[in-house]
Short mmCIF file of C-alpha atoms in Angstrom, two decimals:
data_model
loop_
_atom_site.label_atom_id
_atom_site.label_comp_id
_atom_site.label_asym_id
_atom_site.label_seq_id
_atom_site.Cartn_x
_atom_site.Cartn_y
_atom_site.Cartn_z
CA MET A 1 76.03 -48.45 152.50
CA ASP A 2 75.28 -48.20 148.93
CA LEU A 3 73.66 -45.13 147.39
CA VAL A 4 69.93 -45.81 146.61
CA CYS A 5 69.95 -43.10 143.82
CA ARG A 6 72.99 -41.66 142.19
CA ASN A 7 71.19 -38.77 140.45
CA LEU A 8 70.42 -35.60 142.39
CA PHE A 9 68.20 -32.82 141.19
CA ILE A 10 68.66 -29.61 143.09
CA ASP A 11 65.97 -26.83 143.00
CA THR A 12 66.00 -23.10 144.08
CA GLN A 13 64.76 -23.68 147.56
CA TYR A 14 67.76 -25.76 148.48
CA PHE A 15 70.06 -22.94 147.81
CA ILE A 16 67.84 -20.51 149.56
CA ASN A 17 68.04 -22.71 152.71
CA LYS A 18 71.75 -22.67 152.43
CA SER A 19 71.71 -18.84 152.23
CA PHE A 20 73.49 -18.89 148.78
CA ASP A 21 76.64 -19.93 150.67
CA PHE A 22 78.31 -21.93 147.90
CA ASP A 23 81.29 -22.72 150.22
CA ASN A 24 78.78 -24.52 152.49
CA LYS A 25 80.23 -27.90 153.78
CA GLU A 26 77.17 -29.76 152.25
CA LEU A 27 77.55 -28.13 148.94
CA PHE A 28 81.24 -28.89 148.89
CA SER A 29 80.65 -32.51 149.57
CA LEU A 30 78.13 -32.80 146.96
CA SER A 31 80.64 -31.06 144.49
CA LEU A 32 83.35 -33.46 145.50
CA LEU A 33 81.03 -36.47 145.18
CA ALA A 34 80.04 -35.22 141.67
CA ARG A 35 83.75 -34.72 140.60
CA GLN A 36 84.66 -38.16 141.77
CA GLY A 37 81.75 -39.63 139.77
CA PHE A 38 79.73 -41.00 142.53
CA ILE A 39 76.68 -38.89 141.90
CA ASN A 40 75.24 -36.85 139.12
CA VAL A 41 74.04 -33.34 140.12
CA TYR A 42 71.34 -31.65 137.92
CA ILE A 43 70.04 -28.16 138.00
CA ALA A 44 67.32 -27.04 135.35
CA ASP A 45 68.16 -23.90 133.40
CA VAL A 46 64.98 -22.36 134.94
CA THR A 47 66.28 -23.10 138.31
CA ASP A 48 69.64 -21.54 137.59
CA ARG A 49 67.97 -18.32 136.36
CA GLU A 50 65.61 -18.28 139.43
CA ILE A 51 68.82 -18.66 141.63
CA GLN A 52 70.47 -15.69 139.92
CA LYS A 53 67.41 -13.73 140.37
CA LYS A 54 66.98 -14.49 143.99
CA ILE A 55 70.72 -13.53 144.54
CA GLN A 56 70.03 -10.21 142.82
CA ASP A 57 66.98 -9.59 144.77
CA THR A 58 68.74 -10.13 148.00
CA ILE A 59 71.47 -7.70 146.82
CA ASP A 60 68.98 -5.15 145.83
CA THR A 61 67.16 -5.46 149.27
CA ALA A 62 70.39 -5.11 151.17
CA TYR A 63 71.46 -2.08 149.06
CA ASP A 64 68.06 -0.48 149.59
CA LYS A 65 68.28 -0.94 153.38
CA ILE A 66 71.94 0.50 153.67
CA SER A 67 71.70 3.19 150.95
CA PRO A 68 69.97 5.68 153.41
CA LEU A 69 72.95 5.21 155.93
CA ILE A 70 75.62 6.10 153.28
CA ILE A 71 76.39 9.77 153.34
#
């Protein structure tokens, strides 16, 4: 089966749905296809910054939840 579209644009919600697991099988497969030249993967600069902010927010929330437990 031929690919209908070879250009893939990924937004922040995709990474949120994958729980920022960059070792996820699907993300690995996309990376492999891109490295082999079968697809082009695009992420806008604003999406990249938003992903970084969401990861930092998740870290901050986790820290706030566990910090009262740390003696």
